[in-house]
Amino acid sequence: SEYRDMIQLAMQEGDRALEIGCHCGVTTELMHLAAGARGHVVGVDIGPSIIGKARKANPHVKFEVADAWDTATLGALAVGEEGGTAGSWDVIFVDVGGLSGPDGFLEAVALLRQLMNAFPSARALVIKSACMREFSNRVFVCNELLRPLASYMQQQ
């Protein structure tokens, strides 16, 4: 999937990476491999039973029950056995594919904004969301489209 393909682009060896909405841990396992032995990867989900399945399938990866909105808990998870600073995630992957309906897009944007504010040092925030995809397929960011025009105007 495109979400998993982003691991190769967003992650580097030694990264401290978090996956929110990890479900059974397939993507978290791939992130763990990308981070390597020097990295620290944690997968979180709201459901204890699903975290139990992820732990059973991937015993060498850290999985915890946590709410995506609880940034204090998410930040504390950045401190691994090898140390580290609370809240210092390099990369955050967010799978909120289940958010839908009229408020799904707004909830996804609000969550991303909260994560960006809570973890400003994260260099990448990757989201998997059907409602965000639908929105982004129809919207163009003006400053990207206008960049060539701005460059031209500066030359005049």
PDB file of C-alpha atoms in Angstrom, residues 21-151:
ATOM      1  CA  GLY A  21      -3.479   2.833  14.895  1.00  0.00           C
ATOM      2  CA  CYS A  22      -1.089  -0.081  14.411  1.00  0.00           C
ATOM      3  CA  HIS A  23      -3.784  -2.782  14.467  1.00  0.00           C
ATOM      4  CA  CYS A  24      -1.975  -6.170  14.168  1.00  0.00           C
ATOM      5  CA  GLY A  25       1.442  -4.573  13.720  1.00  0.00           C
ATOM      6  CA  VAL A  26       2.277  -5.330  10.082  1.00  0.00           C
ATOM      7  CA  THR A  27       3.338  -1.763   9.281  1.00  0.00           C
ATOM      8  CA  THR A  28       5.015  -1.331  12.670  1.00  0.00           C
ATOM      9  CA  GLU A  29       7.136  -4.419  11.940  1.00  0.00           C
ATOM     10  CA  LEU A  30       8.232  -2.905   8.607  1.00  0.00           C
ATOM     11  CA  MET A  31       9.076   0.344  10.395  1.00  0.00           C
ATOM     12  CA  HIS A  32      11.096  -1.650  12.947  1.00  0.00           C
ATOM     13  CA  LEU A  33      13.119  -3.237  10.131  1.00  0.00           C
ATOM     14  CA  ALA A  34      13.737   0.184   8.542  1.00  0.00           C
ATOM     15  CA  ALA A  35      14.890   1.706  11.839  1.00  0.00           C
ATOM     16  CA  GLY A  36      17.362  -1.104  12.424  1.00  0.00           C
ATOM     17  CA  ALA A  37      19.068  -2.092  15.654  1.00  0.00           C
ATOM     18  CA  ARG A  38      19.814   1.524  16.618  1.00  0.00           C
ATOM     19  CA  GLY A  39      16.187   2.593  16.115  1.00  0.00           C
ATOM     20  CA  HIS A  40      13.238   2.654  18.488  1.00  0.00           C
ATOM     21  CA  VAL A  41       9.782   1.859  17.074  1.00  0.00           C
ATOM     22  CA  VAL A  42       6.490   1.655  18.963  1.00  0.00           C
ATOM     23  CA  GLY A  43       3.050   0.727  17.687  1.00  0.00           C
ATOM     24  CA  VAL A  44      -0.039   1.869  19.578  1.00  0.00           C
ATOM     25  CA  ASP A  45      -3.729   1.151  19.285  1.00  0.00           C
ATOM     26  CA  ILE A  46      -6.737   1.837  21.486  1.00  0.00           C
ATOM     27  CA  GLY A  47      -7.804  -1.828  21.759  1.00  0.00           C
ATOM     28  CA  PRO A  48      -6.075  -4.118  24.279  1.00  0.00           C
ATOM     29  CA  SER A  49      -7.052  -7.279  22.374  1.00  0.00           C
ATOM     30  CA  ILE A  50      -5.594  -5.999  19.086  1.00  0.00           C
ATOM     31  CA  ILE A  51      -2.366  -5.005  20.866  1.00  0.00           C
ATOM     32  CA  GLY A  52      -2.240  -8.534  22.291  1.00  0.00           C
ATOM     33  CA  LYS A  53      -2.420  -9.931  18.742  1.00  0.00           C
ATOM     34  CA  ALA A  54       0.308  -7.523  17.551  1.00  0.00           C
ATOM     35  CA  ARG A  55       2.592  -8.540  20.431  1.00  0.00           C
ATOM     36  CA  LYS A  56       2.037 -12.221  19.707  1.00  0.00           C
ATOM     37  CA  ALA A  57       2.751 -11.798  15.969  1.00  0.00           C
ATOM     38  CA  ASN A  58       5.799  -9.530  16.506  1.00  0.00           C
ATOM     39  CA  PRO A  59       7.320 -10.233  19.945  1.00  0.00           C
ATOM     40  CA  HIS A  60      10.500  -8.256  19.138  1.00  0.00           C
ATOM     41  CA  VAL A  61       8.570  -5.009  18.506  1.00  0.00           C
ATOM     42  CA  LYS A  62       7.134  -2.780  21.235  1.00  0.00           C
ATOM     43  CA  PHE A  63       3.343  -2.384  21.231  1.00  0.00           C
ATOM     44  CA  GLU A  64       1.300  -0.451  23.767  1.00  0.00           C
ATOM     45  CA  VAL A  65      -2.345   0.378  24.366  1.00  0.00           C
ATOM     46  CA  ALA A  66      -2.733   4.125  23.940  1.00  0.00           C
ATOM     47  CA  ASP A  67      -5.171   6.715  22.668  1.00  0.00           C
ATOM     48  CA  ALA A  68      -4.043   8.794  19.683  1.00  0.00           C
ATOM     49  CA  TRP A  69      -5.191  11.967  21.450  1.00  0.00           C
ATOM     50  CA  ASP A  70      -3.133  11.257  24.610  1.00  0.00           C
ATOM     51  CA  THR A  71       0.062  12.998  23.515  1.00  0.00           C
ATOM     52  CA  ALA A  72       1.583  12.832  27.007  1.00  0.00           C
ATOM     53  CA  THR A  73       1.515   9.030  26.893  1.00  0.00           C
ATOM     54  CA  LEU A  74       2.681   8.970  23.273  1.00  0.00           C
ATOM     55  CA  GLY A  75       5.573  11.273  24.168  1.00  0.00           C
ATOM     56  CA  ALA A  76       6.605   9.123  27.125  1.00  0.00           C
ATOM     57  CA  LEU A  77       6.818   6.094  24.814  1.00  0.00           C
ATOM     58  CA  ALA A  78       9.669   7.789  22.905  1.00  0.00           C
ATOM     59  CA  VAL A  79      11.984   6.892  25.774  1.00  0.00           C
ATOM     60  CA  GLY A  80      13.206   3.387  24.999  1.00  0.00           C
ATOM     61  CA  GLU A  81      15.442   1.013  26.904  1.00  0.00           C
ATOM     62  CA  GLU A  82      18.421   2.751  25.309  1.00  0.00           C
ATOM     63  CA  GLY A  83      17.253   6.109  26.652  1.00  0.00           C
ATOM     64  CA  GLY A  84      16.109   9.060  24.617  1.00  0.00           C
ATOM     65  CA  THR A  85      14.056  12.139  25.218  1.00  0.00           C
ATOM     66  CA  ALA A  86      10.330  12.042  25.871  1.00  0.00           C
ATOM     67  CA  GLY A  87       8.442  13.324  22.871  1.00  0.00           C
ATOM     68  CA  SER A  88      11.378  13.105  20.483  1.00  0.00           C
ATOM     69  CA  TRP A  89       9.869  11.123  17.623  1.00  0.00           C
ATOM     70  CA  ASP A  90      11.593  11.378  14.234  1.00  0.00           C
ATOM     71  CA  VAL A  91       8.693   9.917  12.273  1.00  0.00           C
ATOM     72  CA  ILE A  92       5.023   9.354  13.109  1.00  0.00           C
ATOM     73  CA  PHE A  93       2.734   7.167  11.026  1.00  0.00           C
ATOM     74  CA  VAL A  94      -1.008   7.511  11.648  1.00  0.00           C
ATOM     75  CA  ASP A  95      -3.548   4.975  10.380  1.00  0.00           C
ATOM     76  CA  VAL A  96      -6.969   6.485  10.942  1.00  0.00           C
ATOM     77  CA  GLY A  97      -8.613   4.700   8.035  1.00  0.00           C
ATOM     78  CA  GLY A  98     -11.633   4.115  10.267  1.00  0.00           C
ATOM     79  CA  LEU A  99     -12.447   7.815  10.613  1.00  0.00           C
ATOM     80  CA  SER A 100     -15.250   8.572   8.204  1.00  0.00           C
ATOM     81  CA  GLY A 101     -18.540  10.353   7.925  1.00  0.00           C
ATOM     82  CA  PRO A 102     -19.130  14.089   7.868  1.00  0.00           C
ATOM     83  CA  ASP A 103     -16.692  14.779  10.718  1.00  0.00           C
ATOM     84  CA  GLY A 104     -14.002  12.253   9.738  1.00  0.00           C
ATOM     85  CA  PHE A 105     -11.945  14.770   7.792  1.00  0.00           C
ATOM     86  CA  LEU A 106     -12.135  17.379  10.555  1.00  0.00           C
ATOM     87  CA  GLU A 107     -11.170  14.797  13.181  1.00  0.00           C
ATOM     88  CA  ALA A 108      -8.177  13.678  11.091  1.00  0.00           C
ATOM     89  CA  VAL A 109      -6.993  17.258  10.602  1.00  0.00           C
ATOM     90  CA  ALA A 110      -7.444  18.012  14.308  1.00  0.00           C
ATOM     91  CA  LEU A 111      -5.430  14.920  15.245  1.00  0.00           C
ATOM     92  CA  LEU A 112      -2.615  15.820  12.842  1.00  0.00           C
ATOM     93  CA  ARG A 113      -2.526  19.360  14.212  1.00  0.00           C
ATOM     94  CA  GLN A 114      -2.352  18.087  17.783  1.00  0.00           C
ATOM     95  CA  LEU A 115       0.466  15.673  16.913  1.00  0.00           C
ATOM     96  CA  MET A 116       2.394  18.408  15.077  1.00  0.00           C
ATOM     97  CA  ASN A 117       2.105  20.696  18.100  1.00  0.00           C
ATOM     98  CA  ALA A 118       3.021  17.978  20.598  1.00  0.00           C
ATOM     99  CA  PHE A 119       5.985  16.639  18.599  1.00  0.00           C
ATOM    100  CA  PRO A 120       7.491  19.571  16.678  1.00  0.00           C
ATOM    101  CA  SER A 121      10.814  17.774  16.136  1.00  0.00           C
ATOM    102  CA  ALA A 122       9.192  15.038  14.019  1.00  0.00           C
ATOM    103  CA  ARG A 123      10.476  15.462  10.469  1.00  0.00           C
ATOM    104  CA  ALA A 124       7.669  13.390   8.918  1.00  0.00           C
ATOM    105  CA  LEU A 125       4.030  12.750   9.717  1.00  0.00           C
ATOM    106  CA  VAL A 126       2.424  10.156   7.415  1.00  0.00           C
ATOM    107  CA  ILE A 127      -1.329   9.576   7.483  1.00  0.00           C
ATOM    108  CA  LYS A 128      -3.557   6.843   6.087  1.00  0.00           C
ATOM    109  CA  SER A 129      -7.081   8.199   5.899  1.00  0.00           C
ATOM    110  CA  ALA A 130      -9.782   7.699   3.270  1.00  0.00           C
ATOM    111  CA  CYS A 131     -11.401  11.053   4.004  1.00  0.00           C
ATOM    112  CA  MET A 132      -8.036  12.886   3.820  1.00  0.00           C
ATOM    113  CA  ARG A 133      -7.277  11.137   0.514  1.00  0.00           C
ATOM    114  CA  GLU A 134     -10.613  12.151  -0.954  1.00  0.00           C
ATOM    115  CA  PHE A 135     -10.028  15.743   0.118  1.00  0.00           C
ATOM    116  CA  SER A 136      -6.421  15.890  -1.096  1.00  0.00           C
ATOM    117  CA  ASN A 137      -7.345  14.500  -4.510  1.00  0.00           C
ATOM    118  CA  ARG A 138      -9.399  17.622  -5.157  1.00  0.00           C
ATOM    119  CA  VAL A 139      -7.293  20.322  -3.521  1.00  0.00           C
ATOM    120  CA  PHE A 140      -4.101  21.982  -4.711  1.00  0.00           C
ATOM    121  CA  VAL A 141      -1.834  23.907  -2.346  1.00  0.00           C
ATOM    122  CA  CYS A 142      -1.636  27.411  -3.787  1.00  0.00           C
ATOM    123  CA  ASN A 143       1.903  28.253  -2.725  1.00  0.00           C
ATOM    124  CA  GLU A 144       3.216  25.205  -4.627  1.00  0.00           C
ATOM    125  CA  LEU A 145       1.333  26.233  -7.752  1.00  0.00           C
ATOM    126  CA  LEU A 146       2.392  29.856  -7.421  1.00  0.00           C
ATOM    127  CA  ARG A 147       6.069  29.220  -6.694  1.00  0.00           C
ATOM    128  CA  PRO A 148       7.112  29.522 -10.399  1.00  0.00           C
ATOM    129  CA  LEU A 149       5.134  32.768 -10.665  1.00  0.00           C
ATOM    130  CA  ALA A 150       6.765  34.158  -7.505  1.00  0.00           C
ATOM    131  CA  SER A 151      10.201  33.286  -8.884  1.00  0.00           C
TER     132      SER A 151
END
